[in-house]
mmCIF file of C-alpha atoms in Angstrom:
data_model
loop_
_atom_site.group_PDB
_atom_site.id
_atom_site.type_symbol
_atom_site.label_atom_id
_atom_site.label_comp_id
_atom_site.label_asym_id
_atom_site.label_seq_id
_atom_site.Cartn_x
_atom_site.Cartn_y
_atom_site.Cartn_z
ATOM 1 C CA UNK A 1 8.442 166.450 96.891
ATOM 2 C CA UNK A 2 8.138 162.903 95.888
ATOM 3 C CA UNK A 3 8.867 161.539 92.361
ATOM 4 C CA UNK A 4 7.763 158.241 92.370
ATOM 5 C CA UNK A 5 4.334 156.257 91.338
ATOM 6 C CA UNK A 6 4.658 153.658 93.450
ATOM 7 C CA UNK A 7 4.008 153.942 97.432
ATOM 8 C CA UNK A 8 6.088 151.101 97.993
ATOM 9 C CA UNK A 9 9.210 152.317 96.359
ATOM 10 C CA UNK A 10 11.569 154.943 98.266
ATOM 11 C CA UNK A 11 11.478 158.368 96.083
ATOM 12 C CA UNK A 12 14.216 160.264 95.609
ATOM 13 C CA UNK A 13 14.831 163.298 97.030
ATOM 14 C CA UNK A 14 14.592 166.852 95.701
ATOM 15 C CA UNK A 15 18.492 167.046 95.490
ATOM 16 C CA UNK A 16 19.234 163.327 94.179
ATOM 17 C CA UNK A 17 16.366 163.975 91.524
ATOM 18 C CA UNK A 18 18.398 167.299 90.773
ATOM 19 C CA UNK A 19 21.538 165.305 90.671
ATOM 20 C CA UNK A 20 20.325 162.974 87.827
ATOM 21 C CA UNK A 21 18.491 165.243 86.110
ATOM 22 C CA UNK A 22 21.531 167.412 85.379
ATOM 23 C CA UNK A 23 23.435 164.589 84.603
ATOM 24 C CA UNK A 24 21.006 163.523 82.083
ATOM 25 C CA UNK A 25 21.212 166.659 80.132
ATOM 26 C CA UNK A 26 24.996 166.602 80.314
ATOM 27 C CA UNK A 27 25.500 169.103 83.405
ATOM 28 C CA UNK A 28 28.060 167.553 85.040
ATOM 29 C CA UNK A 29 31.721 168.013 85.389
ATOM 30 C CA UNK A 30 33.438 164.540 84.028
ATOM 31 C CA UNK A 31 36.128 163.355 86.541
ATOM 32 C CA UNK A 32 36.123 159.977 85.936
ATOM 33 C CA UNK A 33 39.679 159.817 85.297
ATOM 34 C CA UNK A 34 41.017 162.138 87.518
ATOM 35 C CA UNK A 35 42.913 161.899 90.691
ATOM 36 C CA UNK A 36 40.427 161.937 93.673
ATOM 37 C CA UNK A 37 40.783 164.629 95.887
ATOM 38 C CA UNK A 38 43.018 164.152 99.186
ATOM 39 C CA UNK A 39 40.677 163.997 102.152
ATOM 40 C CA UNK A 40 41.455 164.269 105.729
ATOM 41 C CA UNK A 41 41.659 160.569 107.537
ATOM 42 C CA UNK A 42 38.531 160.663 109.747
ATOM 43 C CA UNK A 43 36.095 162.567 107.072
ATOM 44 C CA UNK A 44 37.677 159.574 104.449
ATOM 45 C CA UNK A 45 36.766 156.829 106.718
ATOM 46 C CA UNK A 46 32.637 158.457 107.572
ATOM 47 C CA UNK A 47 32.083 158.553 103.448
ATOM 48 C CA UNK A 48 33.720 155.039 102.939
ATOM 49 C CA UNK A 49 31.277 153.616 105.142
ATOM 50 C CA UNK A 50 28.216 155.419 104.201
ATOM 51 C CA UNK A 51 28.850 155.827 100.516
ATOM 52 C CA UNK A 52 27.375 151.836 100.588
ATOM 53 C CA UNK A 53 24.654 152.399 102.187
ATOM 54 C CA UNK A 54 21.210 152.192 100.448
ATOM 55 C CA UNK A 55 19.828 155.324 102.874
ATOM 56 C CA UNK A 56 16.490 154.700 103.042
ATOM 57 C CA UNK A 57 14.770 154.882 106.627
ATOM 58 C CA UNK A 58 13.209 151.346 105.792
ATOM 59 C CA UNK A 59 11.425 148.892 108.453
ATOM 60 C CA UNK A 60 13.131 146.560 109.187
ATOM 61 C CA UNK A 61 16.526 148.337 108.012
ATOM 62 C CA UNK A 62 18.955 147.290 105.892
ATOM 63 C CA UNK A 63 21.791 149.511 107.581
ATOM 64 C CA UNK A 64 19.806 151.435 110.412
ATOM 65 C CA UNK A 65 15.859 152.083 110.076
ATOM 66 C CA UNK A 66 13.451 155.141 110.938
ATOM 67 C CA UNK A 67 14.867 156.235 114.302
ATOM 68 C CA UNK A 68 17.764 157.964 111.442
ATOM 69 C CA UNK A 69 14.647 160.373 110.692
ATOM 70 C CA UNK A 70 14.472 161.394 114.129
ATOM 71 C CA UNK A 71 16.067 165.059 114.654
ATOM 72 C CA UNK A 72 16.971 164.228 118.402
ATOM 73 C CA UNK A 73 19.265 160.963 116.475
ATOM 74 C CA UNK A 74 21.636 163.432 115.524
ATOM 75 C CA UNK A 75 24.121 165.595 117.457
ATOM 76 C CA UNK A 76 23.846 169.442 116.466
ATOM 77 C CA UNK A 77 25.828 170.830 119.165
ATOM 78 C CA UNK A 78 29.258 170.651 117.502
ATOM 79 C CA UNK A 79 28.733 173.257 114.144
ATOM 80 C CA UNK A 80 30.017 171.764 110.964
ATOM 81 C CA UNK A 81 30.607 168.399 112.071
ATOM 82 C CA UNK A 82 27.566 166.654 109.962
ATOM 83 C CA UNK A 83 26.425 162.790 110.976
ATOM 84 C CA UNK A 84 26.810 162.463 114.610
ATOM 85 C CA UNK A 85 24.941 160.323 116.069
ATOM 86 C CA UNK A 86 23.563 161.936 119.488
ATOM 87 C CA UNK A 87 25.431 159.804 122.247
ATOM 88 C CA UNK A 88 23.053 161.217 125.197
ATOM 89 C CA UNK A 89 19.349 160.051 123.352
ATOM 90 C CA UNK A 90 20.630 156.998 121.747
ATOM 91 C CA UNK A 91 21.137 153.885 123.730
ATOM 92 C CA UNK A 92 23.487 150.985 122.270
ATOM 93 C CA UNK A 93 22.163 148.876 119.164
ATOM 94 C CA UNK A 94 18.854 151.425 119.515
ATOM 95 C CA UNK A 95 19.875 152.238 115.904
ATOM 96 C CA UNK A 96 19.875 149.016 114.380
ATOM 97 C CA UNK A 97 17.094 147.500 117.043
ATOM 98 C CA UNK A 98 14.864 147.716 114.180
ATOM 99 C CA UNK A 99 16.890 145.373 111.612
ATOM 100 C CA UNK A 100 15.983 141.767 110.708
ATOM 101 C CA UNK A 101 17.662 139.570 112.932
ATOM 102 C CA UNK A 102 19.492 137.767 111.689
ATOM 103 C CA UNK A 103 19.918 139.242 108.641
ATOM 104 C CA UNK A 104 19.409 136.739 106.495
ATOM 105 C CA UNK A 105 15.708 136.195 107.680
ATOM 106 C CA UNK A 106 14.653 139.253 105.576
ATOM 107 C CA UNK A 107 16.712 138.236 102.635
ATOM 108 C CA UNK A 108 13.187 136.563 100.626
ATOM 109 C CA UNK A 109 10.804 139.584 101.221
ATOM 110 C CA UNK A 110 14.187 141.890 100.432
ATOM 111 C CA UNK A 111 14.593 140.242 96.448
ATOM 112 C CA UNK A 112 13.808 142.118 93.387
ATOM 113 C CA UNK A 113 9.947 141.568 92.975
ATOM 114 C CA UNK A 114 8.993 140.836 89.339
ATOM 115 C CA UNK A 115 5.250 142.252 89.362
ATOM 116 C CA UNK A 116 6.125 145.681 90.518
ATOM 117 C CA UNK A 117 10.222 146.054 88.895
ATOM 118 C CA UNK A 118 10.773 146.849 92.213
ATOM 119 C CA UNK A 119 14.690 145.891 94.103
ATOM 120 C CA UNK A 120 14.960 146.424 97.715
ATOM 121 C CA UNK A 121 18.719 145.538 98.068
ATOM 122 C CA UNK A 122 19.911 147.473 94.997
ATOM 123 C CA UNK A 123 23.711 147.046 95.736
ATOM 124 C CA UNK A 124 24.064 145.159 98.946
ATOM 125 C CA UNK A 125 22.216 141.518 96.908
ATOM 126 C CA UNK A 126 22.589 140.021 93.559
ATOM 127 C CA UNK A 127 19.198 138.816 92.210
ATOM 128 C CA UNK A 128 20.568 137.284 89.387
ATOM 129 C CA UNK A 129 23.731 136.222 88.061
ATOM 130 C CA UNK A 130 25.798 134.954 85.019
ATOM 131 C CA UNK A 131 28.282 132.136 87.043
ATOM 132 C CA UNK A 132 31.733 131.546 86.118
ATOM 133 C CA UNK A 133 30.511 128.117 84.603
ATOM 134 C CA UNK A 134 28.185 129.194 82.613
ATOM 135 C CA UNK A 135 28.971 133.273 81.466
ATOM 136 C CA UNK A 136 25.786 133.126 79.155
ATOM 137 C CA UNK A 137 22.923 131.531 81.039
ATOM 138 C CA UNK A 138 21.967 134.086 83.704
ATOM 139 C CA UNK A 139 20.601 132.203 86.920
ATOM 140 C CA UNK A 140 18.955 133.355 90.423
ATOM 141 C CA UNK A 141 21.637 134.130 92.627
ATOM 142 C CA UNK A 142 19.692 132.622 96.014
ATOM 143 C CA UNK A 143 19.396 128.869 93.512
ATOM 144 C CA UNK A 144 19.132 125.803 95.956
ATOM 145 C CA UNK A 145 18.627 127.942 99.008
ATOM 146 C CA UNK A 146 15.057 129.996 98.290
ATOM 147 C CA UNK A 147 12.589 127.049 99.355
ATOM 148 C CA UNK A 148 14.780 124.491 98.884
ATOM 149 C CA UNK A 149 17.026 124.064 102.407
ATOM 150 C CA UNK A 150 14.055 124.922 104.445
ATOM 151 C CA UNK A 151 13.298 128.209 106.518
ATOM 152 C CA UNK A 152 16.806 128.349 107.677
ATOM 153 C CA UNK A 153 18.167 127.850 104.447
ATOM 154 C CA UNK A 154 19.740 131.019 104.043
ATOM 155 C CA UNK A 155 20.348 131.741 107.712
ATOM 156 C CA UNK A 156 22.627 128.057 108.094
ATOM 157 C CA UNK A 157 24.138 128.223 104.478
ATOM 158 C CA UNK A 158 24.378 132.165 103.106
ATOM 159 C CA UNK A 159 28.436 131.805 103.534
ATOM 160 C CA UNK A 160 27.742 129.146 100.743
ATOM 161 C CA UNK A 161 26.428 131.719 98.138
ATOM 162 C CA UNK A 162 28.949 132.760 95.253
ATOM 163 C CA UNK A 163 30.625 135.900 95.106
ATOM 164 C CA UNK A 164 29.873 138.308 92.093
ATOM 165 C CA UNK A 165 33.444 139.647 90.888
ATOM 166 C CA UNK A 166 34.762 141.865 87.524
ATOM 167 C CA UNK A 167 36.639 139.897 84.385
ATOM 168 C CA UNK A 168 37.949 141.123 81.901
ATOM 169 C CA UNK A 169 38.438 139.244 78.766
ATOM 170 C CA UNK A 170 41.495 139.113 76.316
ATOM 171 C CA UNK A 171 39.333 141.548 73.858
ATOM 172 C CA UNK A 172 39.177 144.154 76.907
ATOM 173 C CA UNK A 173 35.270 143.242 77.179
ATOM 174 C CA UNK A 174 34.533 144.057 81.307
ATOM 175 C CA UNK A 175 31.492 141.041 82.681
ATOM 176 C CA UNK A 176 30.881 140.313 86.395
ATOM 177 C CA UNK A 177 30.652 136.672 87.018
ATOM 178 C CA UNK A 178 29.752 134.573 89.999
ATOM 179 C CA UNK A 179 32.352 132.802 91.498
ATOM 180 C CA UNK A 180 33.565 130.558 94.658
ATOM 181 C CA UNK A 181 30.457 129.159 94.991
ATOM 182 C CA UNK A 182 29.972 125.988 97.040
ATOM 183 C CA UNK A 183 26.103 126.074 97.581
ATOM 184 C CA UNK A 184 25.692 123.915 94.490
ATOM 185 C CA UNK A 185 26.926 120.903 95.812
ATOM 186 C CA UNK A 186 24.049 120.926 98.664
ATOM 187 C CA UNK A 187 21.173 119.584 96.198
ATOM 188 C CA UNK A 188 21.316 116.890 93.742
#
């Protein structure tokens, strides 16, 4: 079951669409401030590194692409040991062979696309940004590189791009603000 209009946009699935929709209506159990549960090491360290990841079988990937929709991907032979990645069928970097390389060559046709309201990188890219200069005048992220440096504009100078980080301001009022960023000085 799909719940989305748009071809172009990944739907959610029947249990994240449950998730939210629960949520909405105020079925949820708030543990926001609570302790987090103690986990064991190894099942701590899987969940870290997936809990970023946008999970879409996408082409080109952003973390892996289709071959993750592939049932002979993943290793069922151990029970209740979920997310193995079958070591027999899969072949080194065959999971990420489908990925823009380098990464930064995908970055344009990844932004948020103002027509549709559709974001491809929801967490992983800024679009826009309010920088430290300037708190109140929000400004493209990708400024001076997007056209400007040339094809390989983001590829040579993406190290260059500010960093989006939390402040909090005497009043207790939480904003995220660009900082350390150096690309500026590139263009006049």
């Amino acid at each position: 079951m799909e719940f989305s209009d748009n071809e172009n946009v990944l739907p959610l699935t029947l249990v994240q669409y449950t998730c939210l929709l629960k949520w909405s209506i105020g079925q949820f159990v708030n543990d926001l401030h609570s302790p987090a549960p103690a986990e064991l090491h190894p099942d701590a360290l899987d969940r870290l590194s997936l809990e970023a990841c946008s999970g879409g079988a996408f082409f080109p990937g952003i973390e892996v692409g289709r071959i993750m929709k592939l049932a002979n991907t993943w290793d069922f032979t151990v029970p209740f040991v979920p997310f193995r990645i079958n070591a027999d069928a899969i072949r080194p970097g065959q999971l990420t062979g489908g990925n823009a390389l380098p990464w930064q060559a995908d970055f344009l046709a990844c932004a948020f696309e103002q027509q549709a309201f559709i974001g491809w990188w929801p967490a992983q890219r800024p679009d826009n940004v309010f920088p430290e200069a300037t708190p109140t005048v929000m400004q493209f992220w990708d400024r001076g590189i997007s056209g400007d440096l040339g094809p390989d504009g983001m590829i040579a100078n993406w190290h260059k791009l500010g960093i989006v980080r939390r402040r909090v301001d005497a009043f207790g009022i939480e904003t995220f603000v660009e900082v350390q960023r150096v690309l500026g000085e590139l263009i006049a």
